[in-house]
mmCIF file of C-alpha atoms in Angstrom:
data_model
loop_
_atom_site.group_PDB
_atom_site.id
_atom_site.type_symbol
_atom_site.label_atom_id
_atom_site.label_comp_id
_atom_site.label_asym_id
_atom_site.label_seq_id
_atom_site.Cartn_x
_atom_site.Cartn_y
_atom_site.Cartn_z
ATOM 1 C CA UNK A 1 0.000 0.000 0.000
ATOM 2 C CA UNK A 2 2.821 2.410 0.876
ATOM 3 C CA UNK A 3 4.561 1.801 -2.450
ATOM 4 C CA UNK A 4 1.385 2.599 -4.389
ATOM 5 C CA UNK A 5 0.572 5.592 -2.173
ATOM 6 C CA UNK A 6 4.013 7.136 -2.802
ATOM 7 C CA UNK A 7 3.319 7.062 -6.545
ATOM 8 C CA UNK A 8 0.621 9.672 -5.901
ATOM 9 C CA UNK A 9 2.382 13.049 -6.105
ATOM 10 C CA UNK A 10 -0.081 14.788 -3.767
ATOM 11 C CA UNK A 11 0.264 12.099 -1.104
ATOM 12 C CA UNK A 12 4.069 12.032 -1.445
ATOM 13 C CA UNK A 13 4.315 15.822 -1.144
ATOM 14 C CA UNK A 14 2.289 15.714 2.089
ATOM 15 C CA UNK A 15 4.103 12.699 3.601
ATOM 16 C CA UNK A 16 7.538 14.338 3.279
ATOM 17 C CA UNK A 17 6.660 17.563 5.114
ATOM 18 C CA UNK A 18 8.027 18.026 8.623
ATOM 19 C CA UNK A 19 5.410 20.683 9.382
ATOM 20 C CA UNK A 20 2.377 22.153 7.658
ATOM 21 C CA UNK A 21 0.416 25.337 8.305
ATOM 22 C CA UNK A 22 -3.327 24.920 8.014
ATOM 23 C CA UNK A 23 -6.224 27.236 8.638
ATOM 24 C CA UNK A 24 -9.524 26.084 10.112
ATOM 25 C CA UNK A 25 -12.162 26.962 12.681
ATOM 26 C CA UNK A 26 -14.759 29.689 13.025
ATOM 27 C CA UNK A 27 -13.346 32.278 13.000
ATOM 28 C CA UNK A 28 -10.483 30.768 10.931
ATOM 29 C CA UNK A 29 -7.190 30.447 12.758
ATOM 30 C CA UNK A 30 -3.802 29.293 11.504
ATOM 31 C CA UNK A 31 -2.337 26.166 13.104
ATOM 32 C CA UNK A 32 0.988 24.432 12.587
ATOM 33 C CA UNK A 33 0.851 20.636 12.423
ATOM 34 C CA UNK A 34 4.005 18.615 13.047
ATOM 35 C CA UNK A 35 4.871 15.289 11.467
ATOM 36 C CA UNK A 36 5.924 12.766 14.136
ATOM 37 C CA UNK A 37 8.151 10.848 11.712
ATOM 38 C CA UNK A 38 11.580 11.656 13.153
ATOM 39 C CA UNK A 39 13.302 9.872 10.275
ATOM 40 C CA UNK A 40 12.556 12.952 8.157
ATOM 41 C CA UNK A 41 15.245 14.735 10.188
ATOM 42 C CA UNK A 42 17.373 11.734 11.235
ATOM 43 C CA UNK A 43 18.030 9.829 8.015
ATOM 44 C CA UNK A 44 19.210 11.247 4.690
ATOM 45 C CA UNK A 45 16.748 10.800 1.852
ATOM 46 C CA UNK A 46 13.667 10.104 3.989
ATOM 47 C CA UNK A 47 10.541 11.215 2.108
ATOM 48 C CA UNK A 48 7.751 9.860 4.358
ATOM 49 C CA UNK A 49 5.473 8.212 5.445
ATOM 50 C CA UNK A 50 3.611 7.617 8.736
ATOM 51 C CA UNK A 51 3.918 6.767 12.417
ATOM 52 C CA UNK A 52 1.229 5.041 14.436
ATOM 53 C CA UNK A 53 0.352 3.313 17.700
ATOM 54 C CA UNK A 54 -2.347 1.004 18.987
ATOM 55 C CA UNK A 55 -2.375 -1.169 22.129
ATOM 56 C CA UNK A 56 -2.418 -4.389 20.097
ATOM 57 C CA UNK A 57 0.202 -3.485 17.491
ATOM 58 C CA UNK A 58 2.394 -1.185 19.579
ATOM 59 C CA UNK A 59 4.649 1.360 17.883
ATOM 60 C CA UNK A 60 4.196 1.220 14.098
ATOM 61 C CA UNK A 61 6.219 2.971 11.433
ATOM 62 C CA UNK A 62 5.942 3.000 7.657
ATOM 63 C CA UNK A 63 8.797 4.947 6.097
ATOM 64 C CA UNK A 64 10.210 5.641 2.666
ATOM 65 C CA UNK A 65 13.735 6.686 1.668
ATOM 66 C CA UNK A 66 15.001 7.608 -1.786
ATOM 67 C CA UNK A 67 18.646 7.878 -2.861
ATOM 68 C CA UNK A 68 20.152 7.901 -6.354
ATOM 69 C CA UNK A 69 16.774 7.089 -7.851
ATOM 70 C CA UNK A 70 16.277 4.037 -5.628
ATOM 71 C CA UNK A 71 13.224 4.119 -3.389
ATOM 72 C CA UNK A 72 12.970 1.716 -0.435
ATOM 73 C CA UNK A 73 10.068 1.269 1.980
ATOM 74 C CA UNK A 74 10.249 -0.215 5.476
ATOM 75 C CA UNK A 75 7.370 -1.269 7.729
ATOM 76 C CA UNK A 76 7.551 -2.304 11.379
ATOM 77 C CA UNK A 77 4.835 -3.260 13.862
ATOM 78 C CA UNK A 78 5.323 -3.450 17.611
ATOM 79 C CA UNK A 79 8.902 -2.185 17.295
ATOM 80 C CA UNK A 80 10.068 -0.372 20.434
ATOM 81 C CA UNK A 81 13.215 0.837 18.604
ATOM 82 C CA UNK A 82 11.557 1.562 15.244
ATOM 83 C CA UNK A 83 13.752 4.564 14.297
ATOM 84 C CA UNK A 84 16.962 2.556 14.617
ATOM 85 C CA UNK A 85 15.356 -0.546 13.089
ATOM 86 C CA UNK A 86 14.384 1.412 9.977
ATOM 87 C CA UNK A 87 17.793 3.065 9.660
ATOM 88 C CA UNK A 88 19.478 -0.348 9.923
ATOM 89 C CA UNK A 89 17.158 -1.803 7.266
ATOM 90 C CA UNK A 90 17.873 1.119 4.934
ATOM 91 C CA UNK A 91 21.619 0.865 5.517
ATOM 92 C CA UNK A 92 21.403 -2.798 4.531
ATOM 93 C CA UNK A 93 19.105 -2.167 1.561
ATOM 94 C CA UNK A 94 21.267 0.600 0.116
ATOM 95 C CA UNK A 95 24.392 -1.517 0.634
ATOM 96 C CA UNK A 96 22.919 -3.843 -2.010
ATOM 97 C CA UNK A 97 22.759 -0.995 -4.543
ATOM 98 C CA UNK A 98 25.742 -0.499 -6.815
ATOM 99 C CA UNK A 99 26.666 1.466 -9.882
ATOM 100 C CA UNK A 100 26.369 -0.593 -13.063
ATOM 101 C CA UNK A 101 27.545 0.350 -16.554
ATOM 102 C CA UNK A 102 24.773 0.273 -19.153
ATOM 103 C CA UNK A 103 26.075 -1.895 -21.995
ATOM 104 C CA UNK A 104 25.756 -1.284 -25.723
ATOM 105 C CA UNK A 105 28.912 -3.110 -26.826
ATOM 106 C CA UNK A 106 26.941 -5.908 -28.492
ATOM 107 C CA UNK A 107 24.783 -3.582 -30.612
ATOM 108 C CA UNK A 108 25.747 -3.168 -34.267
ATOM 109 C CA UNK A 109 23.025 -1.564 -36.363
ATOM 110 C CA UNK A 110 22.756 -0.269 -39.877
ATOM 111 C CA UNK A 111 19.628 0.911 -41.631
ATOM 112 C CA UNK A 112 18.669 1.314 -45.292
ATOM 113 C CA UNK A 113 19.177 4.687 -46.981
ATOM 114 C CA UNK A 114 16.721 5.847 -49.636
ATOM 115 C CA UNK A 115 18.027 8.048 -52.480
ATOM 116 C CA UNK A 116 21.673 8.113 -51.399
ATOM 117 C CA UNK A 117 24.957 7.095 -52.978
ATOM 118 C CA UNK A 118 25.050 4.250 -50.426
ATOM 119 C CA UNK A 119 22.265 1.794 -49.665
ATOM 120 C CA UNK A 120 22.929 1.479 -45.902
ATOM 121 C CA UNK A 121 24.427 3.512 -43.099
ATOM 122 C CA UNK A 122 26.119 2.284 -39.936
ATOM 123 C CA UNK A 123 25.174 3.976 -36.699
ATOM 124 C CA UNK A 124 27.129 5.239 -33.693
ATOM 125 C CA UNK A 125 25.930 5.431 -30.094
ATOM 126 C CA UNK A 126 26.662 7.853 -27.286
ATOM 127 C CA UNK A 127 27.901 6.340 -24.039
ATOM 128 C CA UNK A 128 24.804 5.534 -21.961
ATOM 129 C CA UNK A 129 26.778 5.896 -18.740
ATOM 130 C CA UNK A 130 25.923 4.015 -15.593
ATOM 131 C CA UNK A 131 23.041 3.712 -13.164
ATOM 132 C CA UNK A 132 22.836 2.894 -9.494
ATOM 133 C CA UNK A 133 20.389 0.042 -8.937
ATOM 134 C CA UNK A 134 19.976 -2.852 -6.559
ATOM 135 C CA UNK A 135 22.163 -5.719 -7.742
ATOM 136 C CA UNK A 136 19.065 -7.929 -7.998
ATOM 137 C CA UNK A 137 17.486 -5.413 -10.420
ATOM 138 C CA UNK A 138 20.385 -5.120 -12.864
ATOM 139 C CA UNK A 139 19.519 -8.278 -14.841
ATOM 140 C CA UNK A 140 15.954 -6.990 -15.307
ATOM 141 C CA UNK A 141 17.050 -3.891 -17.240
ATOM 142 C CA UNK A 142 15.671 -3.983 -20.778
ATOM 143 C CA UNK A 143 16.891 -2.132 -23.873
ATOM 144 C CA UNK A 144 14.453 -0.550 -26.292
ATOM 145 C CA UNK A 145 15.964 0.554 -29.612
ATOM 146 C CA UNK A 146 13.991 3.317 -31.331
ATOM 147 C CA UNK A 147 15.090 3.851 -34.961
ATOM 148 C CA UNK A 148 13.243 4.258 -38.241
ATOM 149 C CA UNK A 149 13.027 1.352 -40.707
ATOM 150 C CA UNK A 150 14.886 3.501 -43.253
ATOM 151 C CA UNK A 151 16.213 7.044 -43.684
ATOM 152 C CA UNK A 152 16.245 9.441 -46.653
ATOM 153 C CA UNK A 153 19.480 10.964 -47.998
ATOM 154 C CA UNK A 154 21.155 13.367 -47.609
ATOM 155 C CA UNK A 155 22.506 12.398 -44.190
ATOM 156 C CA UNK A 156 25.123 14.256 -42.167
ATOM 157 C CA UNK A 157 27.647 12.586 -39.891
ATOM 158 C CA UNK A 158 26.426 12.999 -36.307
ATOM 159 C CA UNK A 159 22.805 13.453 -37.377
ATOM 160 C CA UNK A 160 20.487 12.026 -34.711
ATOM 161 C CA UNK A 161 18.747 8.916 -36.037
ATOM 162 C CA UNK A 162 17.187 7.475 -32.883
ATOM 163 C CA UNK A 163 17.689 6.444 -29.282
ATOM 164 C CA UNK A 164 18.299 3.415 -27.109
ATOM 165 C CA UNK A 165 16.324 3.523 -23.865
ATOM 166 C CA UNK A 166 17.204 1.436 -20.830
ATOM 167 C CA UNK A 167 14.116 0.475 -18.835
ATOM 168 C CA UNK A 168 13.634 -0.991 -15.385
ATOM 169 C CA UNK A 169 10.036 -1.955 -14.655
ATOM 170 C CA UNK A 170 8.880 0.201 -17.604
ATOM 171 C CA UNK A 171 10.663 3.287 -16.216
ATOM 172 C CA UNK A 172 13.424 4.871 -18.339
ATOM 173 C CA UNK A 173 16.626 4.842 -16.281
ATOM 174 C CA UNK A 174 19.140 5.682 -19.017
ATOM 175 C CA UNK A 175 19.564 6.321 -22.715
ATOM 176 C CA UNK A 176 22.009 6.449 -25.613
ATOM 177 C CA UNK A 177 21.582 8.704 -28.652
ATOM 178 C CA UNK A 178 21.950 6.939 -32.025
ATOM 179 C CA UNK A 179 23.696 8.994 -34.714
ATOM 180 C CA UNK A 180 24.873 8.587 -38.320
ATOM 181 C CA UNK A 181 28.550 7.695 -38.486
ATOM 182 C CA UNK A 182 29.166 9.268 -41.930
ATOM 183 C CA UNK A 183 27.858 11.709 -44.517
ATOM 184 C CA UNK A 184 25.745 10.254 -47.319
ATOM 185 C CA UNK A 185 24.974 12.458 -50.290
ATOM 186 C CA UNK A 186 22.146 12.192 -52.790
#
């Protein structure tokens, strides 16, 4: 539930606030509400979510931390030391995240040229760089190559032809620009 809730921009913007000024009453008066989630001040990257307490479940905490594009959520029930428990879980979770180079070394593409002195053109790619992801996520990264089926001459070296997108769970996490590697005249 917390993961889905944090996808809602309005909810996420409220959950990350340490304080909020609201006006209510008759006559209206301004009040300052304080968020009881101490992780917002204690732990770098904390962006929410909620504290709670009942007699049966004890101290409850649902929190969310985001660093380098990685968002982790922790939930504890009946946890007397919930602040430290969450920080320890996040330390462990982020220790599993590493920088990985996005690979295009196995891609060799050429596309047909219409109306040029050559029938095909080879393509170059910009370095897609690297991303920081959980090690368990790296093998799930997909590449989506977006190029036309053919291109009309004239073509200039360096002309943008398309793009390679790197996706993790349908979210673009990196890209490489595809360009012409030579001039082709009519």
